[in-house]
JSON list of C-alpha atoms and ligand atoms in Angstrom, two decimals:
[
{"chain": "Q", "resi": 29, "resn": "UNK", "atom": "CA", "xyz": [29.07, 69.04, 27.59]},
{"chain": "Q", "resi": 30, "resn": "UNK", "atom": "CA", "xyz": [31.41, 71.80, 26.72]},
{"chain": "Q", "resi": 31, "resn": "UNK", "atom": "CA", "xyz": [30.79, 73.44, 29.86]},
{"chain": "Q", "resi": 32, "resn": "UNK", "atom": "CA", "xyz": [31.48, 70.72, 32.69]},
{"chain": "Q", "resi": 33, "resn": "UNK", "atom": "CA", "xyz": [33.89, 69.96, 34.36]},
{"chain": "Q", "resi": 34, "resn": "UNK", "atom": "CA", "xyz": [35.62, 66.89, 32.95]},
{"chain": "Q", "resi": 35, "resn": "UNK", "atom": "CA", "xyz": [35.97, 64.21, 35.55]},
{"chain": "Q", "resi": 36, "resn": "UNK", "atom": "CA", "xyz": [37.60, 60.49, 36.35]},
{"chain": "Q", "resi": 37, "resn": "UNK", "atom": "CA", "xyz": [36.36, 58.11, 38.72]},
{"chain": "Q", "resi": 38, "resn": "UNK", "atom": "CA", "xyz": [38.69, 55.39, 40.11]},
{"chain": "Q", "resi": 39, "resn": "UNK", "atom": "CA", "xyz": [36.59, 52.54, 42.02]},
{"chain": "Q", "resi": 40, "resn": "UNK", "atom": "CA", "xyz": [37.64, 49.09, 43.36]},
{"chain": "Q", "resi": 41, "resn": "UNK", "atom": "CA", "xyz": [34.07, 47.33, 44.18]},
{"chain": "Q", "resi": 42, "resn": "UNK", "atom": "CA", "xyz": [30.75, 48.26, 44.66]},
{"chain": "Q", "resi": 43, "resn": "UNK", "atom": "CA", "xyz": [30.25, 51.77, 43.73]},
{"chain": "Q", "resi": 44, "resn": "UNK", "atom": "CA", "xyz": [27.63, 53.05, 46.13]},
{"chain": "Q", "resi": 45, "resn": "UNK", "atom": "CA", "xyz": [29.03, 56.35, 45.87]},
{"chain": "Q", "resi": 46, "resn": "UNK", "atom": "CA", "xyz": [29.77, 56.47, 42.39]},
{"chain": "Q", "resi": 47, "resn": "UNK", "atom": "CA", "xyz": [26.27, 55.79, 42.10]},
{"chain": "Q", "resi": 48, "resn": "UNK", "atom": "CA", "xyz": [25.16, 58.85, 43.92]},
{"chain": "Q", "resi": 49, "resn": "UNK", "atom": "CA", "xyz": [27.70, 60.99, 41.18]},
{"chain": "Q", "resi": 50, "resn": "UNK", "atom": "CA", "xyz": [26.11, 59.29, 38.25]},
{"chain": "Q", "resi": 51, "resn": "UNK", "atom": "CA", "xyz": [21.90, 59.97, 39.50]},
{"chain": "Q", "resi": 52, "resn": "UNK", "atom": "CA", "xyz": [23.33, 63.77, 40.49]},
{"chain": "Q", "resi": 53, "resn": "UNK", "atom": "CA", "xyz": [24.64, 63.73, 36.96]},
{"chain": "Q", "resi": 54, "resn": "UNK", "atom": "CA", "xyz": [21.71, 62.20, 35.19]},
{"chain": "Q", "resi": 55, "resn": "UNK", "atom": "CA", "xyz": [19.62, 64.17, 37.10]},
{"chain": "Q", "resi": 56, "resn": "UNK", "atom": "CA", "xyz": [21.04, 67.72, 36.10]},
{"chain": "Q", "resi": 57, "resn": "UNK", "atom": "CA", "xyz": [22.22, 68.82, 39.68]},
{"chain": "Q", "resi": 58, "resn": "UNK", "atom": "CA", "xyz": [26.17, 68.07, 39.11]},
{"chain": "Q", "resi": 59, "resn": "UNK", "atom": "CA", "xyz": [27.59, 69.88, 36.09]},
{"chain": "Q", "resi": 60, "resn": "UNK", "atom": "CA", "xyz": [30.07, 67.26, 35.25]},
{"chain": "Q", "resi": 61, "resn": "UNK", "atom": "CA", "xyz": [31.10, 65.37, 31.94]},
{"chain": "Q", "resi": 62, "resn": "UNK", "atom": "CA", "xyz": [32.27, 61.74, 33.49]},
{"chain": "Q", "resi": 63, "resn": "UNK", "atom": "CA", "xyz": [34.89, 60.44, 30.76]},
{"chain": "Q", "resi": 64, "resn": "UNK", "atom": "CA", "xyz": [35.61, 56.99, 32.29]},
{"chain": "Q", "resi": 65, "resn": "UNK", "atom": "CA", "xyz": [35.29, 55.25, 35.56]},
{"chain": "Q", "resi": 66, "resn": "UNK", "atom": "CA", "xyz": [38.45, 52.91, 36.13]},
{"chain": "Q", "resi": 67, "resn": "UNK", "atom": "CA", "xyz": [38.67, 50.25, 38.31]},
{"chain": "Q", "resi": 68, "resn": "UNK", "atom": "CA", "xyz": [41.96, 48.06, 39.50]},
{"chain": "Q", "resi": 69, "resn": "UNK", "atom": "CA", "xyz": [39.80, 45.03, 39.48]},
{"chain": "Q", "resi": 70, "resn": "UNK", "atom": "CA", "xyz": [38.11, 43.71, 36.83]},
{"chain": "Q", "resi": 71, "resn": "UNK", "atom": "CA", "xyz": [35.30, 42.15, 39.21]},
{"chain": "Q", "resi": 72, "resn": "UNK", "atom": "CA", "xyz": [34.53, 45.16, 40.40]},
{"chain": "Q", "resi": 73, "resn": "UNK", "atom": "CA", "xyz": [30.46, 45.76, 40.56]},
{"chain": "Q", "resi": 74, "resn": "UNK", "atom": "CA", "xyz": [30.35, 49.67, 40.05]},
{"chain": "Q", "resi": 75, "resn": "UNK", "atom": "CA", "xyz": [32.06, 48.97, 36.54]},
{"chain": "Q", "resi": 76, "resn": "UNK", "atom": "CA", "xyz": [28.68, 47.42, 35.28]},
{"chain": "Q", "resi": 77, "resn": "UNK", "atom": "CA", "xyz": [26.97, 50.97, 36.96]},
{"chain": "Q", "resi": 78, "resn": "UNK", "atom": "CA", "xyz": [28.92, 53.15, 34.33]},
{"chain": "Q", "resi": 79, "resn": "UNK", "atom": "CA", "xyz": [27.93, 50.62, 31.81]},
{"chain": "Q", "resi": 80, "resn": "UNK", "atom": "CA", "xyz": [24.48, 50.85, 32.30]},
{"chain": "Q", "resi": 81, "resn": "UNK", "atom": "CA", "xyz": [24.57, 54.64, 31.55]},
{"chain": "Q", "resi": 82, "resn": "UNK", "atom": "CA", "xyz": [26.75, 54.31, 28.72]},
{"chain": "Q", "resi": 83, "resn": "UNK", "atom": "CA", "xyz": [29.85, 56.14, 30.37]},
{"chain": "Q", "resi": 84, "resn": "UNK", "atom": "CA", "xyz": [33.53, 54.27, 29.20]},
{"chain": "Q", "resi": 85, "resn": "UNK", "atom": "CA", "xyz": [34.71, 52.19, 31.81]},
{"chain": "Q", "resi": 86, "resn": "UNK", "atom": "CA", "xyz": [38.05, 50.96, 32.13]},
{"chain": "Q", "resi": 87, "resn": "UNK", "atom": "CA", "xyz": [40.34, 48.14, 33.91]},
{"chain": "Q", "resi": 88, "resn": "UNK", "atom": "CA", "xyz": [43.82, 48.94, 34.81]},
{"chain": "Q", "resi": 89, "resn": "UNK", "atom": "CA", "xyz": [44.23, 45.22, 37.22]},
{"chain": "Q", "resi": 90, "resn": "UNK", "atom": "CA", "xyz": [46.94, 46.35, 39.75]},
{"chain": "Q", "resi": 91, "resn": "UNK", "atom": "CA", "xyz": [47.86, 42.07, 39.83]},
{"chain": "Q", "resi": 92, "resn": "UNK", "atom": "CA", "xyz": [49.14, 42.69, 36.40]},
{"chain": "Q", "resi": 93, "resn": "UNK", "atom": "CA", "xyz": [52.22, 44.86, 37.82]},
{"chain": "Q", "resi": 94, "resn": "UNK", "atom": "CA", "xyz": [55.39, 44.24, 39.34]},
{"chain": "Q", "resi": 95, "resn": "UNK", "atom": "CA", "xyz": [55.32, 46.83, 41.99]},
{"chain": "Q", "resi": 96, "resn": "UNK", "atom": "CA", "xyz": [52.86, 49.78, 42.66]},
{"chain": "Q", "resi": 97, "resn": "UNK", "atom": "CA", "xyz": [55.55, 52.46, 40.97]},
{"chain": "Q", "resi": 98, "resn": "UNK", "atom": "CA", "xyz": [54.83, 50.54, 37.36]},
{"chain": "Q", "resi": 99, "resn": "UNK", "atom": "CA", "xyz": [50.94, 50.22, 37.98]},
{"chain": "Q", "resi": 100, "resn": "UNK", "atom": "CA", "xyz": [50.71, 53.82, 39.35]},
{"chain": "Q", "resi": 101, "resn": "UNK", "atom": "CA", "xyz": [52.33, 54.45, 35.67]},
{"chain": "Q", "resi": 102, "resn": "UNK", "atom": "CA", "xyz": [49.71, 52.41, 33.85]},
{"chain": "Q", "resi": 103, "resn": "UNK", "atom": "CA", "xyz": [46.75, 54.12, 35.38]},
{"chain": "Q", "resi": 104, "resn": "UNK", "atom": "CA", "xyz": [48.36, 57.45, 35.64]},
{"chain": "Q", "resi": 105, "resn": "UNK", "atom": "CA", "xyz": [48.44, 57.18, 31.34]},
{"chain": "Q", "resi": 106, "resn": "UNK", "atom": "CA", "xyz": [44.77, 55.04, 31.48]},
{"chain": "Q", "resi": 107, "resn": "UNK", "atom": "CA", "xyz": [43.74, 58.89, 33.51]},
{"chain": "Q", "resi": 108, "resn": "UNK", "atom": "CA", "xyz": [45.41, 60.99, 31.32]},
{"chain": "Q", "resi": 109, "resn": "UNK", "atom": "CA", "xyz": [43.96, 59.78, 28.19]},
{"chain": "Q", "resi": 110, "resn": "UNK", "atom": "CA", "xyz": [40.56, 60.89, 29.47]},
{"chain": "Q", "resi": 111, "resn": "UNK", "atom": "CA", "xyz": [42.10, 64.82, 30.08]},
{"chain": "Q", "resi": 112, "resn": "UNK", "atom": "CA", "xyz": [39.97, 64.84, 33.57]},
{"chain": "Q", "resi": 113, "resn": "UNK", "atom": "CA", "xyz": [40.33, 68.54, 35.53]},
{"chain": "Q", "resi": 114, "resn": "UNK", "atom": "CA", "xyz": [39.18, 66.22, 38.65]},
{"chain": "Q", "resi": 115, "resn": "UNK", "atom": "CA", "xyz": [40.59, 62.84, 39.80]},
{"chain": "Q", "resi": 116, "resn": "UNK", "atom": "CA", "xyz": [37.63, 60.80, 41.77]},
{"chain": "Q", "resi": 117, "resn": "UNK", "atom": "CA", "xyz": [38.22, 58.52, 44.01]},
{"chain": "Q", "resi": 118, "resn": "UNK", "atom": "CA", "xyz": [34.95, 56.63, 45.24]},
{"chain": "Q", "resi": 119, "resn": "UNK", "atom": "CA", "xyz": [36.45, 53.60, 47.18]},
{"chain": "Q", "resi": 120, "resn": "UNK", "atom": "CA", "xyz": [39.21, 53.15, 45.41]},
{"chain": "Q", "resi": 121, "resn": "UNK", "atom": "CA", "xyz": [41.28, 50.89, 47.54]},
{"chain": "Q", "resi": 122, "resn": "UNK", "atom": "CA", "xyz": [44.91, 51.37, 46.70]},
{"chain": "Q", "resi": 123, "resn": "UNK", "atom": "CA", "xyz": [47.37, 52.97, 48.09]},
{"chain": "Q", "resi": 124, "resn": "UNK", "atom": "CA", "xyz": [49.01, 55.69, 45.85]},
{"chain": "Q", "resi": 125, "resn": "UNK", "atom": "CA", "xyz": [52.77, 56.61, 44.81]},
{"chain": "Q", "resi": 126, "resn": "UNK", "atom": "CA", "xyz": [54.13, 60.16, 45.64]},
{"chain": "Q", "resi": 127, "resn": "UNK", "atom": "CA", "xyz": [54.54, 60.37, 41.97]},
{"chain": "Q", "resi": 128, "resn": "UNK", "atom": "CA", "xyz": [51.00, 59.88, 41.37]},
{"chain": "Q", "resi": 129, "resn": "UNK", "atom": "CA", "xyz": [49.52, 62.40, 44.01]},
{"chain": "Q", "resi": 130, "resn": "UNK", "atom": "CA", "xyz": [51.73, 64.85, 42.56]},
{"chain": "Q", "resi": 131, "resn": "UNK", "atom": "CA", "xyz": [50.51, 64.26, 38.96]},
{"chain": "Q", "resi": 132, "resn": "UNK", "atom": "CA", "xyz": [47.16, 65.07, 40.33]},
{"chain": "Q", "resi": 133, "resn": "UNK", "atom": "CA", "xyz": [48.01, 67.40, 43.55]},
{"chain": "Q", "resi": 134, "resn": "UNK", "atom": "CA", "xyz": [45.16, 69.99, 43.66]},
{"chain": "Q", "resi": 135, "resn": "UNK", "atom": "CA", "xyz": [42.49, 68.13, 41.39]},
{"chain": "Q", "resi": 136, "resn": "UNK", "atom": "CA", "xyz": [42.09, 64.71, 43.15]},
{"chain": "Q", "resi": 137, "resn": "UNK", "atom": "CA", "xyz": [39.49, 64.27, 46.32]},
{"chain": "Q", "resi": 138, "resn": "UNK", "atom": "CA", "xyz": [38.43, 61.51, 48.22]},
{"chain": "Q", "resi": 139, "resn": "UNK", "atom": "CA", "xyz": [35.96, 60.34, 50.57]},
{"chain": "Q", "resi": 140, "resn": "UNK", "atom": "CA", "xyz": [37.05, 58.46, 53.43]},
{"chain": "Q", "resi": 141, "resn": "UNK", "atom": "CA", "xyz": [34.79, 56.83, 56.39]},
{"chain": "Q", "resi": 142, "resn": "UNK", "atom": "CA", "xyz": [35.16, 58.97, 59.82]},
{"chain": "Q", "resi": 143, "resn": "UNK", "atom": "CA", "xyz": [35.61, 62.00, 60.89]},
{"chain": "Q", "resi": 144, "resn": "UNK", "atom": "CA", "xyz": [39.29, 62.70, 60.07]},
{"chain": "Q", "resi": 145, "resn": "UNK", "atom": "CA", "xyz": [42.31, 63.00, 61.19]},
{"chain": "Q", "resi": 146, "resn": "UNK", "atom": "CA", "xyz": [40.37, 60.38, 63.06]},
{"chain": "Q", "resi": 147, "resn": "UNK", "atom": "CA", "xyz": [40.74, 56.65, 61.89]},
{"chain": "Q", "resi": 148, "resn": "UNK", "atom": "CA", "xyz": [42.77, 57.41, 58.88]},
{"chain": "Q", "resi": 149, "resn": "UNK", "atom": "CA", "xyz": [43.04, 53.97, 57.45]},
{"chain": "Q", "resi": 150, "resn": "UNK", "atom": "CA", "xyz": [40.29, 50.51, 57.00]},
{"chain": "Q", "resi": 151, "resn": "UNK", "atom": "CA", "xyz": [38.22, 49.10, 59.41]},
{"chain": "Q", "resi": 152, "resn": "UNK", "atom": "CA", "xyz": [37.36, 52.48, 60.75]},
{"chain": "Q", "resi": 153, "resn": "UNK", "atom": "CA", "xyz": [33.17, 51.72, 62.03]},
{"chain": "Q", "resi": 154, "resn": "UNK", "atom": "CA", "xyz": [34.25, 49.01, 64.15]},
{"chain": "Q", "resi": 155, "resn": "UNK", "atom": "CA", "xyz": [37.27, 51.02, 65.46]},
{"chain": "Q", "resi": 156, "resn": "UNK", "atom": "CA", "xyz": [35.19, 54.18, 66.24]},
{"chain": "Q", "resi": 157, "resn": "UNK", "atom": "CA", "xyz": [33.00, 51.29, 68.55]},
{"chain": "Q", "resi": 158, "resn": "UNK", "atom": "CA", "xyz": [36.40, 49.85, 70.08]},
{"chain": "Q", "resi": 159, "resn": "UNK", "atom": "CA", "xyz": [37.09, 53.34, 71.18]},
{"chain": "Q", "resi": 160, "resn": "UNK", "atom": "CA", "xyz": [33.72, 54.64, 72.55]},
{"chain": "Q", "resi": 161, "resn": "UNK", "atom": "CA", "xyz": [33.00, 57.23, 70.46]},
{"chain": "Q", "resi": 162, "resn": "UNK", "atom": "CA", "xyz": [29.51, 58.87, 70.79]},
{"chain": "Q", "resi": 163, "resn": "UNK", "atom": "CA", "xyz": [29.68, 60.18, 67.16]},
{"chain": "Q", "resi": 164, "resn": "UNK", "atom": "CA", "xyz": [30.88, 59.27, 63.64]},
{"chain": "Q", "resi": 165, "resn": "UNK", "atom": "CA", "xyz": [30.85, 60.26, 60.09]},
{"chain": "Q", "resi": 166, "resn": "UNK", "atom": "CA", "xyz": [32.54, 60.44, 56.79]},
{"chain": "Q", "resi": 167, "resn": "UNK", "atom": "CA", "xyz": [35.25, 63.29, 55.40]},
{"chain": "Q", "resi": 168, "resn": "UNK", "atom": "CA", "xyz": [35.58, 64.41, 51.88]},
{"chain": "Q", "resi": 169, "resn": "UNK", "atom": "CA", "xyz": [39.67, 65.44, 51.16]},
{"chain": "Q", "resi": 170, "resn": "UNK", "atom": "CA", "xyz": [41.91, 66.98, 48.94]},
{"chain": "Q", "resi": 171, "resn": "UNK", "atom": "CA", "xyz": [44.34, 64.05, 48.35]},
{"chain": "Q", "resi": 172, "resn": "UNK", "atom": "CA", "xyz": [48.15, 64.70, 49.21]},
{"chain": "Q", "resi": 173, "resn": "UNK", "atom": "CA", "xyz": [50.90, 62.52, 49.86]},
{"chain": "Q", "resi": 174, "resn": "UNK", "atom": "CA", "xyz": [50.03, 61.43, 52.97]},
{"chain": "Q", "resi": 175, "resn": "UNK", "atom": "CA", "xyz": [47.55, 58.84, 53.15]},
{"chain": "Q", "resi": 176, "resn": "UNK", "atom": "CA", "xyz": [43.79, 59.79, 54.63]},
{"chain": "Q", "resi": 177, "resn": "UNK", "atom": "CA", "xyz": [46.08, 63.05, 55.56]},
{"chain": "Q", "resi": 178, "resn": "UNK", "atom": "CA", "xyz": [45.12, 65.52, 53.04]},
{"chain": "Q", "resi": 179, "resn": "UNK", "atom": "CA", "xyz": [43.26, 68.50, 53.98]},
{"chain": "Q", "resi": 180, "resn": "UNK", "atom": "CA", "xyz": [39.48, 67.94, 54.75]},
{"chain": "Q", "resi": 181, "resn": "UNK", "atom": "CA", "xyz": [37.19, 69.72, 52.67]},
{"chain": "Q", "resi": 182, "resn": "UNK", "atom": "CA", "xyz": [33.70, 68.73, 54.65]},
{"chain": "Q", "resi": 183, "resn": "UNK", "atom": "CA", "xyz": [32.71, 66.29, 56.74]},
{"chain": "Q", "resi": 184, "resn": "UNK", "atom": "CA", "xyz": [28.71, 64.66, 58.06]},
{"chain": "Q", "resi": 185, "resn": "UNK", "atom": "CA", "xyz": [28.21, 63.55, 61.20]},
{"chain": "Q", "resi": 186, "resn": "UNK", "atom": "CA", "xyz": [25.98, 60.71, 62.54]},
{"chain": "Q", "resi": 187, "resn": "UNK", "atom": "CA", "xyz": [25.22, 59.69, 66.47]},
{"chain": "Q", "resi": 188, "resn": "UNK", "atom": "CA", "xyz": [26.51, 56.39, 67.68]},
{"chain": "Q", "resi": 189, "resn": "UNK", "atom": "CA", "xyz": [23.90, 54.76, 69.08]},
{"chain": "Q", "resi": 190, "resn": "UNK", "atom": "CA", "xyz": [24.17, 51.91, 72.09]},
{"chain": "Q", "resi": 191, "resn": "UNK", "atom": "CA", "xyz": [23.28, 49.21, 69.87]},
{"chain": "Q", "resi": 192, "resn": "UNK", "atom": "CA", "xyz": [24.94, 49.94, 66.42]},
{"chain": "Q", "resi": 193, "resn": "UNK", "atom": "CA", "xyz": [27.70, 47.16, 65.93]},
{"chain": "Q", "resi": 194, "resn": "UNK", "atom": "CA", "xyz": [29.72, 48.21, 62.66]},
{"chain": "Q", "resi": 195, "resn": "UNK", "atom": "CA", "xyz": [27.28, 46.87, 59.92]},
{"chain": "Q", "resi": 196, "resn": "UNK", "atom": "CA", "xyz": [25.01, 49.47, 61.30]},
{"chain": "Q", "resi": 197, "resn": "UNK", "atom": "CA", "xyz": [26.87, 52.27, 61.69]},
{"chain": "Q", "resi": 198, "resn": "UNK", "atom": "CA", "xyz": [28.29, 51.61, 58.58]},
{"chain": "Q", "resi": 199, "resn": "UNK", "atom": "CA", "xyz": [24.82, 51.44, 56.68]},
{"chain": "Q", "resi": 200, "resn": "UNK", "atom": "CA", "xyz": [24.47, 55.23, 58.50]},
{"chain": "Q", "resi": 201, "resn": "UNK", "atom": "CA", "xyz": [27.65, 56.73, 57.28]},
{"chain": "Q", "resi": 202, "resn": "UNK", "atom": "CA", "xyz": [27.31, 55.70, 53.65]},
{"chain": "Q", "resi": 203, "resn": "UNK", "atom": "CA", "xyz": [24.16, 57.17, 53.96]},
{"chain": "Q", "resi": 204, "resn": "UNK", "atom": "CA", "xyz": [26.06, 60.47, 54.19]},
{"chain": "Q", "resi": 205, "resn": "UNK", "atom": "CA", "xyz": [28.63, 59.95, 51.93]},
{"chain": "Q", "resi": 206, "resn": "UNK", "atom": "CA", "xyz": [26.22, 59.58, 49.10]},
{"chain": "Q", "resi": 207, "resn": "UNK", "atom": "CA", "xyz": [25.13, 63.31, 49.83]},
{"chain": "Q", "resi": 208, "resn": "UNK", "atom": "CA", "xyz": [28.34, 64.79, 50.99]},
{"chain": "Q", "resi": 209, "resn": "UNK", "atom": "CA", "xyz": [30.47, 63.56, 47.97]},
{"chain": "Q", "resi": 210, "resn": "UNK", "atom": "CA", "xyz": [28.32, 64.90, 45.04]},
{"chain": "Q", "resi": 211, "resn": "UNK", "atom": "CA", "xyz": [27.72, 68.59, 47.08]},
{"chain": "Q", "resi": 212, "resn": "UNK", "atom": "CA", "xyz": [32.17, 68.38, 47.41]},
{"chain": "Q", "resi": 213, "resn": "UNK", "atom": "CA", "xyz": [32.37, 67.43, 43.64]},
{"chain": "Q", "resi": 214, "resn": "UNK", "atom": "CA", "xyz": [29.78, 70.00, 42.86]},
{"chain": "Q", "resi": 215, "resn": "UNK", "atom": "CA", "xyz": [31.84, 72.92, 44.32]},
{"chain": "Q", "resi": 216, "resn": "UNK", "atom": "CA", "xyz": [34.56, 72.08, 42.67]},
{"chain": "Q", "resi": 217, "resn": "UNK", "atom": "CA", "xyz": [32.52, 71.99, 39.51]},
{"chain": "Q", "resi": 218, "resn": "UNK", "atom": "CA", "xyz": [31.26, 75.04, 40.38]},
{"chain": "Q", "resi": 219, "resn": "UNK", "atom": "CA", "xyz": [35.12, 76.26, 40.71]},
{"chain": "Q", "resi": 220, "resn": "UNK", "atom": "CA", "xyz": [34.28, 77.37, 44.29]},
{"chain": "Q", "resi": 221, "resn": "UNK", "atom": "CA", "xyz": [37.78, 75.14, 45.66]},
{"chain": "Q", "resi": 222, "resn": "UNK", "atom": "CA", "xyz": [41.49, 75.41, 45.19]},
{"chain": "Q", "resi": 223, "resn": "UNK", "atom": "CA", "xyz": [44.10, 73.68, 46.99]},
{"chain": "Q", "resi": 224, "resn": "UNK", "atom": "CA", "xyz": [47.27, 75.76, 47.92]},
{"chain": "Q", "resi": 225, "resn": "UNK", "atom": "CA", "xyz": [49.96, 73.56, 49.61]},
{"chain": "Q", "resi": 226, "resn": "UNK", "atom": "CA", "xyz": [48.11, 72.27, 52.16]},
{"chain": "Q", "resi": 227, "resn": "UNK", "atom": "CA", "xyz": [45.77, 74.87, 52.32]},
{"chain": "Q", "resi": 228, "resn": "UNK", "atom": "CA", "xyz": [42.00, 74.64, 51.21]},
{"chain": "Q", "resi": 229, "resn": "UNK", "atom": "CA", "xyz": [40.33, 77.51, 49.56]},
{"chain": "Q", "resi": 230, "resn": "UNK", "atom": "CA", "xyz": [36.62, 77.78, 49.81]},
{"chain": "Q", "resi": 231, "resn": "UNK", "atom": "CA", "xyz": [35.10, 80.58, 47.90]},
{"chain": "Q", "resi": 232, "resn": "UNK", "atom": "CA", "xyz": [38.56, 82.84, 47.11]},
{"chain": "Q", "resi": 233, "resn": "UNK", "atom": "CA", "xyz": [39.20, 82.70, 50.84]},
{"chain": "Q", "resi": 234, "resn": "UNK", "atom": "CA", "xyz": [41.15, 80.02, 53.46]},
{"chain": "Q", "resi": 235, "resn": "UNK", "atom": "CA", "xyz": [38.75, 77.49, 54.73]},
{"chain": "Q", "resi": 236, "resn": "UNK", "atom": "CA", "xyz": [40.30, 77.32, 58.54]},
{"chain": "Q", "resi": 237, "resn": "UNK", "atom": "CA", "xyz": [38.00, 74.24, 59.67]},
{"chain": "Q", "resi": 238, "resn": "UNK", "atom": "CA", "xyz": [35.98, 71.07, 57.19]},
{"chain": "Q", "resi": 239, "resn": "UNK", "atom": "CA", "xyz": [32.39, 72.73, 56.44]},
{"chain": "Q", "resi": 240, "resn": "UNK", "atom": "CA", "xyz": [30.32, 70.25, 58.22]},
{"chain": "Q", "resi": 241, "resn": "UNK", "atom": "CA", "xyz": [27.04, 69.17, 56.63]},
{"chain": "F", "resi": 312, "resn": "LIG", "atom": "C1", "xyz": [33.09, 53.89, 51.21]},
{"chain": "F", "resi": 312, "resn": "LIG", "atom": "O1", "xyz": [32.84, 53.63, 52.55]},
{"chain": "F", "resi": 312, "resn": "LIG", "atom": "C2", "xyz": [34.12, 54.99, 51.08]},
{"chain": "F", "resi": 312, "resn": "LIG", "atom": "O2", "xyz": [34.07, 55.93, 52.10]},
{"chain": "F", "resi": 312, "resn": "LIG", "atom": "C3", "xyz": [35.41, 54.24, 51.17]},
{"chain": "F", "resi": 312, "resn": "LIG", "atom": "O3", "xyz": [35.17, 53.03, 50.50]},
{"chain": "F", "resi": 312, "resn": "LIG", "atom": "C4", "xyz": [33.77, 52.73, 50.51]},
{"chain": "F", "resi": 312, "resn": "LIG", "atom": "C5", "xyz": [33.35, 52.59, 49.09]},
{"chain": "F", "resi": 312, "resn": "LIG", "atom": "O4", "xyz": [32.03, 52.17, 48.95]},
{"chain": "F", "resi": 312, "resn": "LIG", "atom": "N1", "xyz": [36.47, 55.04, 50.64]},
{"chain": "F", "resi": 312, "resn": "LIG", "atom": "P1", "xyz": [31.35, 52.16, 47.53]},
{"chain": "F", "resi": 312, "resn": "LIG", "atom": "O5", "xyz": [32.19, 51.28, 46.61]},
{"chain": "F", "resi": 312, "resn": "LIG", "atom": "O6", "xyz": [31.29, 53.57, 47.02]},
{"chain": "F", "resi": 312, "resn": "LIG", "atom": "O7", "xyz": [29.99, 51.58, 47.74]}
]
């Protein structure tokens, strides 16, 4: 394990996607060393997921805290105890303190579901519907202080189709996300991305637009 990357995952419920990490891993294909997955609930389903494979799993409940500046705190230490070089987050549904995106500026990325900048924020399948798009899709991100603002690493597309209500379209997108996170994750494994400011760094050189997949 000396090798790989040492990695976090923060979840708050199901874990579809940190599913798709933990088959890449088992399977050989993403050369990472998964320390702990952390949740802020303690019902959260994806926390049984790590279980099952062994991997240490963690509960830092954000109801427990006064304000987010003191939980932020507790899970910053619950990280750092686990030494990750990357921060995952795979639907982890909180919103985070400057303090804490600093901590981890340059070595956390998230997956969010549209196309960003567009629909930064929830509900964002049934808002891409309100607004007539003809396509959607899910972005993977450096995360920076702004929220859903940090700069997009790659991003999959699907069609909207006439009769997709948000259920469906949703069903599509995830689809994507479950290959689009681990190939992200994997080239930062593979050292292939930096993160300069605000500036993404693909291969030594300035990635100028998301690498679409
Ligand atoms: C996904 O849609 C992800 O894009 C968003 O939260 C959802 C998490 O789903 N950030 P899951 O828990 O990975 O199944």
């Amino acid at each position: 394990m000396g090798d790989r990357l040492a990695v976090v995952i923060l979840i708050s419920g199901r874990g579809s996607n940190l599913q798709a990490i933990l088959e890449q891993t088992h399977a050989g294909t993403l050369p990472i060393d998964i320390r702990a997955v952390i949740s802020n609930r303690p019902d959260a389903a994806g926390l049984q997921l790590a279980r099952d494979r062994q991997i240490p799993t963690e509960c830092v409940d954000h109801t427990q805290y006064e304000n987010r500046e003191t939980f932020d705190q507790a899970l910053q230490a619950c990280i750092d105890r686990y030494q990750p070089g990357l921060v995952i987050l795979a639907g982890f549904m909180r919103i985070l303190t400057v303090a804490f995106v600093k901590h981890n500026r340059g070595r956390m990325l998230n997956n969010h579901p549209s196309l960003l900048p567009k629909f930064q924020g929830l509900n964002t399948h049934q808002r891409a519907l309100d607004a007539g798009e003809t396509e959607h899709g899910a972005s993977v991100h450096f995360v920076t202080e702004e929220l859903d603002g940090g700069p997009v690493i790659a991003q999959s597309r699907v069609s909207i189709n006439q009769d997709d209500d948000a259920d469906s379209l949703a069903a599509r997108v995830l689809q994507q996300e479950h290959e689009l996170f681990p190939e992200v994750i994997r080239w930062y494994a593979d050292k292939r991305l930096t993160l300069t400011g605000n500036q993404v760094n693909f291969d030594g050189k300035p990635l100028l637009k998301p690498v679409s997949i």
